[in-house]
Amino acid sequence: MRTVVQRVSKASVSVDGKVVGSIDLGLLVLVGFTNGDDQEQIDWITRKIVGLRIFDDDGGRMNRSVMDVGGKILVVSQFTLYADANKGNRPSYKAAAELELAEKLYDKFCRRLKAMEVPLETGVFGARMAVDLCNEGPVTILVDR
């Protein structure tokens, strides 16, 4: 399981020109799955993301989590996080989970975040999406397991 976490002042995701999810202050999380991913990895990564202290405190030090600042999370599925571009110019996606498994894992991932009482918005699994964001800092962190 692989995620790219970006601290944002705003982010949205659109499908066919229609916004399907948007947040102001919070985290944009791009998530991809590989075969062998399971609930244990989902639990670990969701705890890690929610607990990441990457928002500024009153002294300007990154010392607050998304929950501490009253932020939201926007989750977007992205199988290309498992692209392998080491050979040739066309990336291989062999390491990405099969569509049906990835969709189940994505649903579990989103349900776990909701259970943690994080305000959550999502894209549409498997859709061609356009993501718009304002990365603050910039702060971008890779969290995988």
CSV table of N, CA and C in Angstrom, one decimal:
chain,number,residue,atom,x,y,z
A,1,MET,N,0.9,-1.2,0.0
A,1,MET,CA,0.0,0.0,0.0
A,1,MET,C,0.9,1.2,0.0
A,2,ARG,N,0.5,2.2,-0.8
A,2,ARG,CA,1.4,3.4,-1.0
A,2,ARG,C,0.5,4.6,-1.0
A,3,THR,N,0.9,5.6,-0.2
A,3,THR,CA,0.1,6.9,-0.2
A,3,THR,C,1.1,8.0,-0.4
A,4,VAL,N,0.6,9.1,-1.1
A,4,VAL,CA,1.2,10.4,-1.1
A,4,VAL,C,0.3,11.3,-0.4
A,5,VAL,N,0.8,11.9,0.6
A,5,VAL,CA,0.1,12.8,1.5
A,5,VAL,C,0.5,14.2,1.3
A,6,GLN,N,-0.4,15.1,0.9
A,6,GLN,CA,0.0,16.5,0.7
A,6,GLN,C,-0.8,17.4,1.6
A,7,ARG,N,-0.1,18.3,2.3
A,7,ARG,CA,-0.8,19.3,3.2
A,7,ARG,C,-1.3,20.4,2.2
A,8,VAL,N,-2.7,20.7,2.3
A,8,VAL,CA,-3.3,21.6,1.4
A,8,VAL,C,-4.1,22.7,2.1
A,9,SER,N,-4.2,23.8,1.5
A,9,SER,CA,-5.1,24.8,1.9
A,9,SER,C,-6.5,24.7,1.3
A,10,LYS,N,-6.5,24.0,0.1
A,10,LYS,CA,-7.7,23.6,-0.6
A,10,LYS,C,-7.4,22.5,-1.6
A,11,ALA,N,-8.3,21.7,-1.9
A,11,ALA,CA,-8.2,20.6,-2.9
A,11,ALA,C,-9.5,20.2,-3.3
A,12,SER,N,-9.6,19.8,-4.6
A,12,SER,CA,-10.9,19.2,-5.1
A,12,SER,C,-10.6,18.2,-6.2
A,13,VAL,N,-11.6,17.3,-6.4
A,13,VAL,CA,-11.4,16.3,-7.5
A,13,VAL,C,-12.7,16.4,-8.3
A,14,SER,N,-12.6,16.3,-9.6
A,14,SER,CA,-13.7,16.4,-10.5
A,14,SER,C,-13.7,15.2,-11.4
A,15,VAL,N,-14.9,14.8,-11.8
A,15,VAL,CA,-15.2,13.8,-12.8
A,15,VAL,C,-16.1,14.4,-13.9
A,16,ASP,N,-15.7,14.3,-15.1
A,16,ASP,CA,-16.5,14.9,-16.2
A,16,ASP,C,-16.8,16.3,-16.0
A,17,GLY,N,-15.9,17.1,-15.4
A,17,GLY,CA,-16.1,18.5,-15.2
A,17,GLY,C,-17.0,18.9,-13.9
A,18,LYS,N,-17.4,17.8,-13.2
A,18,LYS,CA,-18.2,18.1,-12.0
A,18,LYS,C,-17.4,17.7,-10.8
A,19,VAL,N,-17.4,18.7,-9.8
A,19,VAL,CA,-16.7,18.4,-8.6
A,19,VAL,C,-17.4,17.4,-7.8
A,20,VAL,N,-16.7,16.3,-7.4
A,20,VAL,CA,-17.3,15.2,-6.6
A,20,VAL,C,-16.8,15.2,-5.2
A,21,GLY,N,-15.7,15.9,-4.9
A,21,GLY,CA,-15.1,16.0,-3.6
A,21,GLY,C,-14.3,17.2,-3.4
A,22,SER,N,-14.4,18.0,-2.3
A,22,SER,CA,-13.5,19.1,-2.1
A,22,SER,C,-13.3,19.4,-0.6
A,23,ILE,N,-12.2,20.0,-0.3
A,23,ILE,CA,-11.9,20.3,1.1
A,23,ILE,C,-11.2,21.7,1.1
A,24,ASP,N,-11.2,22.3,2.2
A,24,ASP,CA,-10.3,23.4,2.5
A,24,ASP,C,-9.1,22.9,3.2
A,25,LEU,N,-8.7,23.4,4.3
A,25,LEU,CA,-7.5,23.0,5.0
A,25,LEU,C,-7.6,21.5,5.3
A,26,GLY,N,-6.5,20.8,5.0
A,26,GLY,CA,-6.4,19.4,5.3
A,26,GLY,C,-5.4,18.7,4.5
A,27,LEU,N,-5.7,17.4,4.2
A,27,LEU,CA,-4.7,16.6,3.5
A,27,LEU,C,-5.4,16.0,2.2
A,28,LEU,N,-4.6,16.1,1.2
A,28,LEU,CA,-5.0,15.3,-0.1
A,28,LEU,C,-4.2,14.0,0.0
A,29,VAL,N,-4.9,12.9,0.0
A,29,VAL,CA,-4.2,11.6,0.0
A,29,VAL,C,-4.4,10.8,-1.3
A,30,LEU,N,-3.4,10.6,-2.0
A,30,LEU,CA,-3.4,9.7,-3.2
A,30,LEU,C,-3.1,8.3,-2.7
A,31,VAL,N,-3.9,7.3,-3.0
A,31,VAL,CA,-3.6,6.0,-2.5
A,31,VAL,C,-3.6,5.0,-3.6
A,32,GLY,N,-2.7,4.1,-3.5
A,32,GLY,CA,-2.6,2.9,-4.4
A,32,GLY,C,-2.4,1.6,-3.7
A,33,PHE,N,-2.8,0.5,-4.3
A,33,PHE,CA,-2.7,-0.8,-3.6
A,33,PHE,C,-2.0,-1.8,-4.5
A,34,THR,N,-1.4,-2.7,-3.8
A,34,THR,CA,-0.7,-3.8,-4.5
A,34,THR,C,-1.3,-5.1,-4.0
A,35,ASN,N,-1.0,-6.2,-4.7
A,35,ASN,CA,-1.5,-7.5,-4.2
A,35,ASN,C,-0.8,-7.8,-2.9
A,36,GLY,N,-1.6,-8.4,-2.0
A,36,GLY,CA,-1.0,-8.7,-0.7
A,36,GLY,C,-1.4,-7.7,0.4
A,37,ASP,N,-1.9,-6.5,0.0
A,37,ASP,CA,-2.3,-5.5,1.0
A,37,ASP,C,-3.5,-6.1,1.7
A,38,ASP,N,-3.6,-5.7,3.0
A,38,ASP,CA,-4.7,-6.2,3.8
A,38,ASP,C,-5.1,-5.2,4.9
A,39,GLN,N,-6.0,-5.6,5.8
A,39,GLN,CA,-6.6,-4.7,6.8
A,39,GLN,C,-5.5,-4.2,7.7
A,40,GLU,N,-4.5,-5.0,8.0
A,40,GLU,CA,-3.4,-4.6,8.9
A,40,GLU,C,-2.7,-3.3,8.3
A,41,GLN,N,-2.4,-3.4,7.0
A,41,GLN,CA,-1.7,-2.2,6.4
A,41,GLN,C,-2.6,-1.0,6.4
A,42,ILE,N,-3.9,-1.2,6.1
A,42,ILE,CA,-4.8,-0.1,6.1
A,42,ILE,C,-4.9,0.5,7.5
A,43,ASP,N,-5.0,-0.3,8.5
A,43,ASP,CA,-5.0,0.3,9.9
A,43,ASP,C,-3.8,1.1,10.2
A,44,TRP,N,-2.6,0.5,9.9
A,44,TRP,CA,-1.4,1.2,10.2
A,44,TRP,C,-1.2,2.5,9.4
A,45,ILE,N,-1.5,2.5,8.1
A,45,ILE,CA,-1.4,3.7,7.3
A,45,ILE,C,-2.4,4.8,7.7
A,46,THR,N,-3.6,4.4,8.0
A,46,THR,CA,-4.6,5.4,8.4
A,46,THR,C,-4.3,6.0,9.7
A,47,ARG,N,-3.8,5.3,10.7
A,47,ARG,CA,-3.3,5.8,11.9
A,47,ARG,C,-2.2,6.8,11.7
A,48,LYS,N,-1.2,6.4,10.8
A,48,LYS,CA,-0.1,7.2,10.5
A,48,LYS,C,-0.5,8.6,9.9
A,49,ILE,N,-1.4,8.5,8.9
A,49,ILE,CA,-1.8,9.7,8.2
A,49,ILE,C,-2.6,10.6,9.1
A,50,VAL,N,-3.5,10.1,9.9
A,50,VAL,CA,-4.3,11.0,10.8
A,50,VAL,C,-3.4,11.6,11.9
A,51,GLY,N,-2.3,10.9,12.3
A,51,GLY,CA,-1.5,11.3,13.4
A,51,GLY,C,-0.3,12.2,12.9
A,52,LEU,N,-0.1,12.3,11.6
A,52,LEU,CA,1.1,13.0,11.1
A,52,LEU,C,1.0,14.5,11.6
A,53,ARG,N,2.1,14.9,12.2
A,53,ARG,CA,2.2,16.3,12.7
A,53,ARG,C,2.9,17.1,11.7
A,54,ILE,N,2.1,17.6,10.7
A,54,ILE,CA,2.6,18.4,9.6
A,54,ILE,C,2.0,19.7,9.4
A,55,PHE,N,1.2,20.1,10.4
A,55,PHE,CA,0.5,21.4,10.4
A,55,PHE,C,1.2,22.3,11.5
A,56,ASP,N,1.4,23.6,11.2
A,56,ASP,CA,2.1,24.5,12.1
A,56,ASP,C,1.3,24.7,13.4
A,57,ASP,N,2.1,24.8,14.5
A,57,ASP,CA,1.6,25.2,15.7
A,57,ASP,C,1.7,26.8,15.8
A,58,ASP,N,1.4,27.3,16.9
A,58,ASP,CA,1.5,28.8,17.1
A,58,ASP,C,2.9,29.3,16.9
A,59,GLY,N,3.9,28.5,17.1
A,59,GLY,CA,5.3,28.9,16.9
A,59,GLY,C,5.8,28.7,15.5
A,60,GLY,N,5.0,28.2,14.6
A,60,GLY,CA,5.4,28.0,13.2
A,60,GLY,C,6.1,26.7,13.0
A,61,ARG,N,6.1,25.8,14.0
A,61,ARG,CA,6.7,24.5,13.9
A,61,ARG,C,5.7,23.4,13.5
A,62,MET,N,6.0,22.5,12.6
A,62,MET,CA,5.1,21.5,12.3
A,62,MET,C,4.9,20.5,13.4
A,63,ASN,N,3.8,20.7,14.2
A,63,ASN,CA,3.6,20.0,15.4
A,63,ASN,C,2.1,19.6,15.6
A,64,ARG,N,1.3,19.8,14.6
A,64,ARG,CA,-0.2,19.5,14.7
A,64,ARG,C,-0.6,18.6,13.7
A,65,SER,N,-1.6,17.7,14.0
A,65,SER,CA,-2.1,16.8,13.1
A,65,SER,C,-3.4,17.4,12.4
A,66,VAL,N,-3.9,16.7,11.4
A,66,VAL,CA,-5.1,17.2,10.7
A,66,VAL,C,-6.2,17.3,11.6
A,67,MET,N,-6.3,16.4,12.6
A,67,MET,CA,-7.4,16.5,13.6
A,67,MET,C,-7.2,17.7,14.5
A,68,ASP,N,-5.9,18.0,14.9
A,68,ASP,CA,-5.6,19.1,15.8
A,68,ASP,C,-6.1,20.5,15.2
A,69,VAL,N,-6.0,20.6,13.8
A,69,VAL,CA,-6.3,21.8,13.2
A,69,VAL,C,-7.7,21.8,12.6
A,70,GLY,N,-8.5,20.8,12.9
A,70,GLY,CA,-9.9,20.7,12.4
A,70,GLY,C,-10.0,20.6,10.9
A,71,GLY,N,-9.0,19.9,10.3
A,71,GLY,CA,-8.9,19.8,8.9
A,71,GLY,C,-9.7,18.6,8.4
A,72,LYS,N,-9.7,18.4,7.1
A,72,LYS,CA,-10.4,17.3,6.4
A,72,LYS,C,-9.4,16.5,5.5
A,73,ILE,N,-9.9,15.4,5.1
A,73,ILE,CA,-9.0,14.6,4.2
A,73,ILE,C,-9.8,14.3,2.9
A,74,LEU,N,-9.1,14.5,1.8
A,74,LEU,CA,-9.7,14.2,0.4
A,74,LEU,C,-8.8,13.0,-0.1
A,75,VAL,N,-9.5,11.8,-0.3
A,75,VAL,CA,-8.8,10.6,-0.8
A,75,VAL,C,-9.1,10.4,-2.2
A,76,VAL,N,-8.0,10.1,-3.0
A,76,VAL,CA,-8.1,9.9,-4.4
A,76,VAL,C,-7.4,8.6,-4.8
A,77,SER,N,-8.0,7.6,-5.4
A,77,SER,CA,-7.4,6.4,-5.7
A,77,SER,C,-6.4,6.7,-6.9
A,78,GLN,N,-5.3,6.0,-6.9
A,78,GLN,CA,-4.3,6.3,-8.0
A,78,GLN,C,-3.4,5.0,-8.1
A,79,PHE,N,-3.8,4.1,-9.0
A,79,PHE,CA,-3.0,2.9,-9.3
A,79,PHE,C,-1.6,3.2,-9.8
A,80,THR,N,-1.4,4.4,-10.4
A,80,THR,CA,-0.1,4.7,-11.0
A,80,THR,C,1.0,4.9,-9.9
A,81,LEU,N,0.6,4.9,-8.7
A,81,LEU,CA,1.6,5.0,-7.6
A,81,LEU,C,2.5,3.7,-7.6
A,82,TYR,N,2.0,2.7,-8.3
A,82,TYR,CA,2.8,1.4,-8.4
A,82,TYR,C,3.4,1.3,-9.8
A,83,ALA,N,3.6,2.4,-10.5
A,83,ALA,CA,4.2,2.3,-11.8
A,83,ALA,C,5.7,2.0,-11.7
A,84,ASP,N,6.2,1.1,-12.6
A,84,ASP,CA,7.6,0.8,-12.6
A,84,ASP,C,8.1,1.4,-14.0
A,85,ALA,N,8.9,2.4,-13.9
A,85,ALA,CA,9.4,3.0,-15.2
A,85,ALA,C,10.9,2.7,-15.3
A,86,ASN,N,11.4,1.7,-14.8
A,86,ASN,CA,12.9,1.4,-14.9
A,86,ASN,C,13.3,0.9,-16.2
A,87,LYS,N,12.4,0.2,-17.0
A,87,LYS,CA,12.7,-0.3,-18.3
A,87,LYS,C,11.9,0.4,-19.3
A,88,GLY,N,12.5,0.9,-20.4
A,88,GLY,CA,11.8,1.5,-21.5
A,88,GLY,C,11.1,2.8,-21.1
A,89,ASN,N,10.2,3.3,-21.9
A,89,ASN,CA,9.5,4.5,-21.7
A,89,ASN,C,8.0,4.4,-21.3
A,90,ARG,N,7.5,3.1,-21.4
A,90,ARG,CA,6.2,2.9,-21.0
A,90,ARG,C,6.2,2.2,-19.6
A,91,PRO,N,5.6,2.9,-18.6
A,91,PRO,CA,5.6,2.3,-17.3
A,91,PRO,C,4.8,1.0,-17.2
A,92,SER,N,5.3,0.1,-16.4
A,92,SER,CA,4.6,-1.2,-16.1
A,92,SER,C,3.8,-1.0,-14.9
A,93,TYR,N,2.6,-1.5,-14.8
A,93,TYR,CA,1.7,-1.5,-13.7
A,93,TYR,C,1.4,-2.8,-13.1
A,94,LYS,N,2.3,-3.8,-13.3
A,94,LYS,CA,2.2,-5.1,-12.8
A,94,LYS,C,2.0,-5.2,-11.3
A,95,ALA,N,2.7,-4.3,-10.6
A,95,ALA,CA,2.7,-4.3,-9.1
A,95,ALA,C,1.4,-3.8,-8.5
A,96,ALA,N,0.6,-3.1,-9.3
A,96,ALA,CA,-0.7,-2.5,-8.9
A,96,ALA,C,-1.7,-3.7,-8.7
A,97,ALA,N,-2.5,-3.6,-7.6
A,97,ALA,CA,-3.5,-4.6,-7.4
A,97,ALA,C,-4.5,-4.6,-8.5
A,98,GLU,N,-5.1,-5.8,-8.7
A,98,GLU,CA,-6.2,-6.0,-9.7
A,98,GLU,C,-7.3,-5.1,-9.3
A,99,LEU,N,-8.1,-4.7,-10.3
A,99,LEU,CA,-9.2,-3.7,-10.1
A,99,LEU,C,-10.1,-4.1,-9.0
A,100,GLU,N,-10.6,-5.3,-9.0
A,100,GLU,CA,-11.6,-5.7,-8.0
A,100,GLU,C,-11.0,-5.7,-6.5
A,101,LEU,N,-9.8,-6.1,-6.4
A,101,LEU,CA,-9.1,-6.1,-5.1
A,101,LEU,C,-8.9,-4.7,-4.7
A,102,ALA,N,-8.4,-3.9,-5.6
A,102,ALA,CA,-8.1,-2.5,-5.3
A,102,ALA,C,-9.3,-1.7,-4.8
A,103,GLU,N,-10.4,-2.0,-5.5
A,103,GLU,CA,-11.7,-1.3,-5.1
A,103,GLU,C,-12.1,-1.7,-3.7
A,104,LYS,N,-12.0,-2.9,-3.4
A,104,LYS,CA,-12.3,-3.4,-2.0
A,104,LYS,C,-11.4,-2.7,-1.0
A,105,LEU,N,-10.1,-2.7,-1.3
A,105,LEU,CA,-9.2,-2.1,-0.3
A,105,LEU,C,-9.4,-0.6,-0.2
A,106,TYR,N,-9.7,0.0,-1.3
A,106,TYR,CA,-10.0,1.5,-1.3
A,106,TYR,C,-11.3,1.8,-0.4
A,107,ASP,N,-12.3,1.0,-0.5
A,107,ASP,CA,-13.5,1.1,0.3
A,107,ASP,C,-13.2,0.9,1.8
A,108,LYS,N,-12.4,-0.1,2.1
A,108,LYS,CA,-12.0,-0.3,3.5
A,108,LYS,C,-11.1,0.8,4.0
A,109,PHE,N,-10.2,1.3,3.2
A,109,PHE,CA,-9.4,2.5,3.6
A,109,PHE,C,-10.3,3.7,3.9
A,110,CYS,N,-11.2,4.0,3.1
A,110,CYS,CA,-12.1,5.1,3.3
A,110,CYS,C,-13.0,4.9,4.6
A,111,ARG,N,-13.5,3.7,4.7
A,111,ARG,CA,-14.3,3.4,5.9
A,111,ARG,C,-13.5,3.5,7.2
A,112,ARG,N,-12.3,3.1,7.1
A,112,ARG,CA,-11.4,3.2,8.3
A,112,ARG,C,-11.2,4.7,8.7
A,113,LEU,N,-10.9,5.5,7.7
A,113,LEU,CA,-10.7,6.9,8.0
A,113,LEU,C,-12.0,7.5,8.6
A,114,LYS,N,-13.2,7.2,8.0
A,114,LYS,CA,-14.4,7.7,8.6
A,114,LYS,C,-14.6,7.2,10.0
A,115,ALA,N,-14.3,5.9,10.3
A,115,ALA,CA,-14.4,5.4,11.7
A,115,ALA,C,-13.5,6.2,12.6
A,116,MET,N,-12.5,6.8,12.1
A,116,MET,CA,-11.6,7.6,13.0
A,116,MET,C,-12.1,9.0,13.2
A,117,GLU,N,-13.3,9.2,12.6
A,117,GLU,CA,-14.0,10.5,12.7
A,117,GLU,C,-13.3,11.7,12.1
A,118,VAL,N,-12.6,11.4,11.0
A,118,VAL,CA,-12.0,12.4,10.2
A,118,VAL,C,-13.0,12.9,9.1
A,119,PRO,N,-13.3,14.2,9.0
A,119,PRO,CA,-14.2,14.6,7.9
A,119,PRO,C,-13.5,14.2,6.6
A,120,LEU,N,-14.3,13.4,5.7
A,120,LEU,CA,-13.7,12.8,4.6
A,120,LEU,C,-14.5,13.1,3.3
A,121,GLU,N,-13.7,13.4,2.3
A,121,GLU,CA,-14.3,13.5,0.9
A,121,GLU,C,-13.5,12.5,0.0
A,122,THR,N,-14.1,12.1,-1.1
A,122,THR,CA,-13.4,11.2,-1.9
A,122,THR,C,-13.6,11.5,-3.4
A,123,GLY,N,-12.7,10.9,-4.2
A,123,GLY,CA,-12.9,10.9,-5.6
A,123,GLY,C,-13.8,9.7,-6.0
A,124,VAL,N,-13.8,9.3,-7.2
A,124,VAL,CA,-14.6,8.2,-7.7
A,124,VAL,C,-13.7,7.1,-8.1
A,125,PHE,N,-13.7,6.0,-7.4
A,125,PHE,CA,-12.8,4.9,-7.7
A,125,PHE,C,-12.9,4.5,-9.2
A,126,GLY,N,-11.7,4.4,-9.9
A,126,GLY,CA,-11.7,3.9,-11.3
A,126,GLY,C,-12.0,4.9,-12.3
A,127,ALA,N,-12.5,6.1,-11.9
A,127,ALA,CA,-12.9,7.2,-12.9
A,127,ALA,C,-11.6,7.9,-13.3
A,128,ARG,N,-11.8,8.6,-14.5
A,128,ARG,CA,-10.8,9.5,-14.9
A,128,ARG,C,-11.1,10.8,-14.2
A,129,MET,N,-10.1,11.3,-13.3
A,129,MET,CA,-10.4,12.4,-12.5
A,129,MET,C,-9.4,13.5,-12.7
A,130,ALA,N,-9.8,14.7,-12.4
A,130,ALA,CA,-9.0,15.9,-12.4
A,130,ALA,C,-8.9,16.4,-11.0
A,131,VAL,N,-7.6,16.5,-10.5
A,131,VAL,CA,-7.4,16.9,-9.1
A,131,VAL,C,-6.8,18.3,-9.2
A,132,ASP,N,-7.4,19.2,-8.4
A,132,ASP,CA,-6.9,20.6,-8.2
A,132,ASP,C,-6.5,20.8,-6.8
A,133,LEU,N,-5.3,21.4,-6.5
A,133,LEU,CA,-4.9,21.6,-5.1
A,133,LEU,C,-4.0,22.7,-5.0
A,134,CYS,N,-3.9,23.2,-3.8
A,134,CYS,CA,-2.9,24.2,-3.4
A,134,CYS,C,-2.2,23.6,-2.2
A,135,ASN,N,-1.0,23.1,-2.6
A,135,ASN,CA,-0.1,22.4,-1.6
A,135,ASN,C,0.6,23.5,-0.8
A,136,GLU,N,0.4,23.4,0.5
A,136,GLU,CA,0.9,24.4,1.5
A,136,GLU,C,2.3,24.0,2.0
A,137,GLY,N,3.3,24.8,1.8
A,137,GLY,CA,4.6,24.5,2.3
A,137,GLY,C,5.7,24.7,1.2
A,138,PRO,N,5.7,23.8,0.2
A,138,PRO,CA,4.9,22.6,0.1
A,138,PRO,C,5.3,21.5,1.0
A,139,VAL,N,4.3,20.7,1.4
A,139,VAL,CA,4.6,19.6,2.3
A,139,VAL,C,4.0,18.4,1.6
A,140,THR,N,4.8,17.4,1.2
A,140,THR,CA,4.4,16.2,0.5
A,140,THR,C,5.2,15.0,1.1
A,141,ILE,N,4.5,14.0,1.6
A,141,ILE,CA,5.1,12.9,2.3
A,141,ILE,C,4.6,11.6,1.7
A,142,LEU,N,5.6,10.7,1.5
A,142,LEU,CA,5.2,9.4,1.0
A,142,LEU,C,5.1,8.5,2.2
A,143,VAL,N,3.9,7.8,2.4
A,143,VAL,CA,3.7,6.9,3.5
A,143,VAL,C,3.3,5.6,2.8
A,144,ASP,N,4.2,4.5,3.0
A,144,ASP,CA,3.8,3.2,2.5
A,144,ASP,C,4.2,2.2,3.5
A,145,ARG,N,3.7,1.0,3.2
A,145,ARG,CA,3.9,-0.2,4.1
A,145,ARG,C,3.8,-1.4,3.3
